Coordinates of C-alpha atoms and ligand atoms in Angstrom, one line a residue:
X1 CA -68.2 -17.5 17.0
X2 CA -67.3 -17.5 13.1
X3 CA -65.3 -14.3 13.4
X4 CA -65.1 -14.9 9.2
X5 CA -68.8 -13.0 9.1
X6 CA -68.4 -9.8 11.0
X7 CA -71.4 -8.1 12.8
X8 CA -72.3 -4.7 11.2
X9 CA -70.7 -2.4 14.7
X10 CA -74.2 -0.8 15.4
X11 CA -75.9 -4.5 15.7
X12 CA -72.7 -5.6 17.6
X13 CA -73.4 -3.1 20.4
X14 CA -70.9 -0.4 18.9
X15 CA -71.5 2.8 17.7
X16 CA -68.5 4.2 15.9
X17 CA -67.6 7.8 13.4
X18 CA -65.2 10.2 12.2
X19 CA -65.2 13.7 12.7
X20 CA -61.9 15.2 11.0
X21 CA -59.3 14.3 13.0
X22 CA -61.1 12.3 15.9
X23 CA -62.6 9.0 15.2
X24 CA -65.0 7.8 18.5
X25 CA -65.8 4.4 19.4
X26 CA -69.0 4.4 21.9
X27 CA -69.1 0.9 23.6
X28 CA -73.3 0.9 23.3
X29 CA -75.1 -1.6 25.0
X30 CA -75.9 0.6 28.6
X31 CA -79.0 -2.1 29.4
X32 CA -75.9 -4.7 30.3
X33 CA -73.5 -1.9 31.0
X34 CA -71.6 -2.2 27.9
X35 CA -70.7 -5.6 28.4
X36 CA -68.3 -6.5 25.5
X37 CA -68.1 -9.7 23.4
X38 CA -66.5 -11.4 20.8
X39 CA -68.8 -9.8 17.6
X40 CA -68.1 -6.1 19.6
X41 CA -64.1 -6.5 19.9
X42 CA -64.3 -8.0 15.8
X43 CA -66.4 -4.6 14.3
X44 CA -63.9 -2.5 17.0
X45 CA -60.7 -4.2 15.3
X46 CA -61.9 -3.4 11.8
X47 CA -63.3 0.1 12.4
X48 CA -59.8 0.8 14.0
X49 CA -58.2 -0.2 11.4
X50 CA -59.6 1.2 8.2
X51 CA -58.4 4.5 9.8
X52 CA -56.7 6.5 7.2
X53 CA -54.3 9.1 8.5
X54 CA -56.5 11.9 8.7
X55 CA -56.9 10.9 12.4
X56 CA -54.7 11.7 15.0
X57 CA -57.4 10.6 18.2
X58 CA -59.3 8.1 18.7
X59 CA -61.6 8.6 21.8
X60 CA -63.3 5.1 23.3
X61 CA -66.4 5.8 25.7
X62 CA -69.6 4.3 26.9
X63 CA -72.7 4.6 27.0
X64 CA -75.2 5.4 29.3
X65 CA -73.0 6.7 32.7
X66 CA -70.2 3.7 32.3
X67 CA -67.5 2.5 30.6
X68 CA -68.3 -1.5 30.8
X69 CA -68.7 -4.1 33.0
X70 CA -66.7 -5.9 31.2
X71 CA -67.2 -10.0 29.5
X72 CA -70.5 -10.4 28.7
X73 CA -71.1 -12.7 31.3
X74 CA -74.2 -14.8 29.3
X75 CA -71.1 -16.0 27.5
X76 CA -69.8 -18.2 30.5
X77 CA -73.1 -19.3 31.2
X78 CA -73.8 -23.0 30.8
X79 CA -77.2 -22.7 29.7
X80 CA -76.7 -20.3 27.0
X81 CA -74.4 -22.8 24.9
X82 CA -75.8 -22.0 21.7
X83 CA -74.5 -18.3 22.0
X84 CA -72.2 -17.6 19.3
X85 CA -68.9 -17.1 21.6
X86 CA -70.1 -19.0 24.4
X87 CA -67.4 -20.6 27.0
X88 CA -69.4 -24.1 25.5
X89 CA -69.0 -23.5 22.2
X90 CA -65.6 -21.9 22.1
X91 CA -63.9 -25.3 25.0
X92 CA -65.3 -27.5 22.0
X93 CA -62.3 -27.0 20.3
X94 CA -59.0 -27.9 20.8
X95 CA -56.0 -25.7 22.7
X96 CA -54.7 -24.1 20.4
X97 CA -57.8 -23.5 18.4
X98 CA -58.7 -21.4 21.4
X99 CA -55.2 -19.9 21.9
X100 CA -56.0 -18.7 18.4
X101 CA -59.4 -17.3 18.9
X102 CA -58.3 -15.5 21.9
X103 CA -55.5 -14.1 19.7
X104 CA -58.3 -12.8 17.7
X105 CA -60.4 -11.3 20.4
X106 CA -57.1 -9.2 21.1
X107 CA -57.3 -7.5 18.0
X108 CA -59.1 -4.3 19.2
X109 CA -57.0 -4.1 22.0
X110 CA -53.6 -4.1 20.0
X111 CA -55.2 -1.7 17.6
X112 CA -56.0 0.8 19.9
X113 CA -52.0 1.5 20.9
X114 CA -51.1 1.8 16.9
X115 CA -49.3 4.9 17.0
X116 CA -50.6 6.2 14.0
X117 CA -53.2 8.2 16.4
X118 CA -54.0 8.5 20.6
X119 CA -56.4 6.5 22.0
X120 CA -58.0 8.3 25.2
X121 CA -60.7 6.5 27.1
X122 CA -63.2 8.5 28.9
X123 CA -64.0 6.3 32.1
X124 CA -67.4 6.9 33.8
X125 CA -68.7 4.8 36.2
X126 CA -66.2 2.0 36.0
X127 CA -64.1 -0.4 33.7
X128 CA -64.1 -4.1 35.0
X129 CA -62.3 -6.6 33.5
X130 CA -62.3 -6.7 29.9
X131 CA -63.4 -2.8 30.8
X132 CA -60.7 -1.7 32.5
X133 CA -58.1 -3.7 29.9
X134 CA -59.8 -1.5 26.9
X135 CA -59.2 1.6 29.0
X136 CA -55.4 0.0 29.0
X137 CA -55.5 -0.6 26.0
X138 CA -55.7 2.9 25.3
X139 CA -52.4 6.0 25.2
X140 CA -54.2 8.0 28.1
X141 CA -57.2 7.7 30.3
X142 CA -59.6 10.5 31.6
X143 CA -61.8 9.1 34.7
X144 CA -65.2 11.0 36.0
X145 CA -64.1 11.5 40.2
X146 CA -66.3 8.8 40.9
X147 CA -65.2 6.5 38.5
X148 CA -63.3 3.3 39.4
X149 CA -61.6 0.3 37.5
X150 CA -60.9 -3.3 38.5
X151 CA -59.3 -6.5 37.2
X152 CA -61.7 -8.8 38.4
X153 CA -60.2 -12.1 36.4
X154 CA -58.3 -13.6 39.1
X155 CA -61.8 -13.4 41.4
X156 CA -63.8 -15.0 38.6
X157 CA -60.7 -18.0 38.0
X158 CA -59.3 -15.9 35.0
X159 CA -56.3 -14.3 33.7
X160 CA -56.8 -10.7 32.2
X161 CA -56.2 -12.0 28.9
X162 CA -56.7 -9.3 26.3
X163 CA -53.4 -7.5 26.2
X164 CA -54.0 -5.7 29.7
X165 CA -51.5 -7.1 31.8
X166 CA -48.5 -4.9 29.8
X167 CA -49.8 -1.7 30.0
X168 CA -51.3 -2.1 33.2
X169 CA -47.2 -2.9 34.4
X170 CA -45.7 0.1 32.5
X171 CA -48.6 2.3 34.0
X172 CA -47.9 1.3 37.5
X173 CA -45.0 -0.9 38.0
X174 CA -44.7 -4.9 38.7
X175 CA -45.9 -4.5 42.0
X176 CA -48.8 -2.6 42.0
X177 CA -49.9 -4.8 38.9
X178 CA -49.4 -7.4 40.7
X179 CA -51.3 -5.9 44.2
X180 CA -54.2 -5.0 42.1
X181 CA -54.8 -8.4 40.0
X182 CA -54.2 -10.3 42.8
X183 CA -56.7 -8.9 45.3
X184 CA -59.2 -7.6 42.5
X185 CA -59.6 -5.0 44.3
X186 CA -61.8 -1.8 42.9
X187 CA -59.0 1.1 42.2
X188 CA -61.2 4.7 42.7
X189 CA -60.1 7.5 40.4
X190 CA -58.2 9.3 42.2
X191 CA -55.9 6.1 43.7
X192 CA -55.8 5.6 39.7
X193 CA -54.5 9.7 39.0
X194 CA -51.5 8.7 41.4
X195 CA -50.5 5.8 40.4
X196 CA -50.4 6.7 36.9
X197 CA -52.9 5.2 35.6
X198 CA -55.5 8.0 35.1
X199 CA -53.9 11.0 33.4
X200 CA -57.0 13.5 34.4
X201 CA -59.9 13.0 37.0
X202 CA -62.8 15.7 36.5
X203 CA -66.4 15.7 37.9
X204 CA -68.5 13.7 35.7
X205 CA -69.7 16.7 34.0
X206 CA -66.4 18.4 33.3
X207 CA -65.6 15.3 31.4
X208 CA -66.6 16.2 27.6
X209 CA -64.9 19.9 28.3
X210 CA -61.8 18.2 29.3
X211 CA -62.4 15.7 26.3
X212 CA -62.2 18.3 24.4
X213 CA -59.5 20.6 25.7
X214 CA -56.9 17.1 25.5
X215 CA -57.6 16.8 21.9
X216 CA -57.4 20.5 21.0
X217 CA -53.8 19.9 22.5
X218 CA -53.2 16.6 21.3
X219 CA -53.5 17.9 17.7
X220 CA -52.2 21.1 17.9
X221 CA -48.6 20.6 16.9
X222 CA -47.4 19.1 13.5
X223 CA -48.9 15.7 12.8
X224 CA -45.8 13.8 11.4
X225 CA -43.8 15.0 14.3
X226 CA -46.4 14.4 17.1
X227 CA -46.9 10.3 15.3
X228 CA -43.1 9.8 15.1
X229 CA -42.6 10.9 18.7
X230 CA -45.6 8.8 19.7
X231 CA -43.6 5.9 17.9
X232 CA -40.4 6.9 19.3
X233 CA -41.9 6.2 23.3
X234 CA -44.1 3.4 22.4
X235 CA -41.3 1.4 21.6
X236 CA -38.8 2.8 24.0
X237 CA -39.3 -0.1 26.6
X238 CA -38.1 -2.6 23.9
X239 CA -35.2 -0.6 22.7
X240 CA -32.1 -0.7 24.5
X241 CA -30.7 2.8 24.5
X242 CA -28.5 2.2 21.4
X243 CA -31.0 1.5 19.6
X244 CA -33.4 3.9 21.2
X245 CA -30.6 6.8 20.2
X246 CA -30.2 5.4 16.8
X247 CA -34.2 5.6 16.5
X248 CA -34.3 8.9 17.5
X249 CA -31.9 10.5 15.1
X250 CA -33.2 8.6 12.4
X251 CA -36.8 10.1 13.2
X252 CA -35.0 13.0 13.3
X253 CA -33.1 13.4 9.7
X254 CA -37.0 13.5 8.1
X255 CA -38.3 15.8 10.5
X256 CA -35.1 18.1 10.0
X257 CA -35.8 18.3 6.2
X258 CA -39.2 18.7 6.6
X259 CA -38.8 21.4 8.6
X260 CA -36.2 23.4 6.5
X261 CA -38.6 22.6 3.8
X262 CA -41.2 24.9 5.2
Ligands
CAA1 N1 -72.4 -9.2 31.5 C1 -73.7 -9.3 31.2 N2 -74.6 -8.5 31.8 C2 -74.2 -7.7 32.8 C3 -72.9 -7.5 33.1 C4 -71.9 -8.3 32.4 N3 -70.6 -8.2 32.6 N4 -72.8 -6.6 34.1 C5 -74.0 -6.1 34.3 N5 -74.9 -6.8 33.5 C6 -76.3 -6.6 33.5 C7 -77.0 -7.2 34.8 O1 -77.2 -8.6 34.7 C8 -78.3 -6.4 34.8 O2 -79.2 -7.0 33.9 P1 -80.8 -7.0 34.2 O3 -81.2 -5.6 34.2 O4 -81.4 -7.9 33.1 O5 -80.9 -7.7 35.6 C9 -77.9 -5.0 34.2 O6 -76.6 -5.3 33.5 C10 -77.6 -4.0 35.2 O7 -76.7 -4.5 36.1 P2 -76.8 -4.2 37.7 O8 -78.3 -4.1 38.1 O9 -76.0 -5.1 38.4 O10 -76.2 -2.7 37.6 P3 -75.4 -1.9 38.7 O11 -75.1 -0.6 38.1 O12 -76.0 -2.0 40.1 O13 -74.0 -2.7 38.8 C11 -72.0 -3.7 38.0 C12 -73.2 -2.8 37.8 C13 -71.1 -3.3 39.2 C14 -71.2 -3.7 36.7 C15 -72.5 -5.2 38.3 O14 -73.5 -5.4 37.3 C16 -71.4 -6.2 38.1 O15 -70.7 -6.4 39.0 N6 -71.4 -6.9 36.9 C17 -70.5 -8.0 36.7 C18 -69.1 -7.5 36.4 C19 -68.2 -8.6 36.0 O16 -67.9 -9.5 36.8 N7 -67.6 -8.6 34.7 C20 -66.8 -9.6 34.2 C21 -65.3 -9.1 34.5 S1 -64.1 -10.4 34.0 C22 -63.9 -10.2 32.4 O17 -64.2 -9.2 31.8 C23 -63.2 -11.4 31.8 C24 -62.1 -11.2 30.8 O18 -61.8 -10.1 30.4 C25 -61.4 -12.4 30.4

């Protein structure tokens, strides 16, 4: 698709707004189970970031009783070539034309760990595929009990190739990853609680009271310190511990001031 002319986010099957602190993107297309495509990740990228500071959480969700079922799967479909995005019309071009336009697709899914603010994602129902890799793409996932997720790439001849595969390690470990791309298996959410990839598992209808109580929490403490600490563990992995130390104290000579400052 011509990524140069973006969908308006509503047309594009996304809802998206900004209440104070919390901005909330509703994945909204519930008659295909919010299956996602290339104009929905392109008006996600640029809602996420033309956030100003003033938000500290951003919540994704669905609609309609799931998360998403992941790729639009008209997209692969031979006989709907002419679909801007289609497997056709995107083969057409050459490797690295495509290595590039996948690069693009990405975008929402890197935005979503900027450390400026918290991503949560709210899973009901489930998050397949290019589903669960948005729920991985986000800081911290809250599941409804009957909620699963599943990388089901590998079972339809794919990698999980929108910045999943790195999260989805640091949540669980090599292993695991590996186990559950392999076998694209369903993970239910309380298999995902204890393995770390679900940080809450409620009843379904609990969910918008836990919602809430996590982001009460989640902004309750100075902004500037909470972001800097977010940056400091985001890029812990990365950092050996020399330069992990040095980043701390250097976080730390601002906040110091800041604090004496009143
Ligand atoms: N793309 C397009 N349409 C989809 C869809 C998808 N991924 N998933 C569901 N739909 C559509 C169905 O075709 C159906 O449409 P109609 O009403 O016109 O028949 C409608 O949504 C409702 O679907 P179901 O009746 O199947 O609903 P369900 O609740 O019984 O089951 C489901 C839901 C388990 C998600 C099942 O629909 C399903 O397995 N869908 C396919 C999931 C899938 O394989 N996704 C691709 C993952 S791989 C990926 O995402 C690739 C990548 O990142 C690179």
């Amino acid at each position: 698709m011509n990524t140069d002319e973006p969908v308006p986010a509503p047309e594009a099957g996304v809802r998206t707004s900004v209440d104070g602190a919390v901005a909330t993107v509703l994945l909204d297309r519930p008659e295909v189970r919010n299956a996602q495509n290339p104009a929905m990740w392109a008006a996600i990228a640029d809602f996420l970031e033309s956030l100003t500071d003033e938000v500290r959480v951003v919540v994704v969700r669905g609609a309609g009783g799931t998360f998403s079922a992941g790729l639009d799967l008209a997209l692969v479909d031979p006989r709907e070539a002419n679909t801007p995005g289609s497997l056709v019309e995107t083969l057409a071009r050459s490797d690295e034309e495509v290595i590039d336009l996948i690069g693009e697709y990405q975008r929402p899914f890197v935005a979503l760990a900027d450390p400026r603010f918290i991503s949560i994602a709210v899973v009901e129902g489930y998050a397949i595929g290019a589903g669960f890799q948005m729920a991985l793409g986000c800081d911290l996932r809250i599941m409804a009990e009957d909620a699963w997720v599943c990388m089901k790439e590998p079972a339809l001849g794919l990698v999980p190739d929108l910045a999943g595969t790195k999260p989805l390690v640091a949540a669980v470990g090599y292993a695991r990853a590996l186990e559950i791309c392999a076998t694209a298996r369903k993970v239910g959410a309380h298999e995902a609680e204890r393995i770390g990839l679900a940080q809450s598992v409620v009843p379904a209808a609990d969910l918008d009271s836990t919602l809430e109580g996590l982001v009460g929490s989640l902004t309750a403490h100075d902004a500037t310190a909470v972001r800097r600490t977010h940056e400091l563990l985001a890029g812990a992995s990365a950092r050996s511990l020399d330069e992990q130390r040095l980043a701390e104290r250097t976080a730390q000579v601002g906040q110091l001031r800041a604090v004496l400052r009143g």
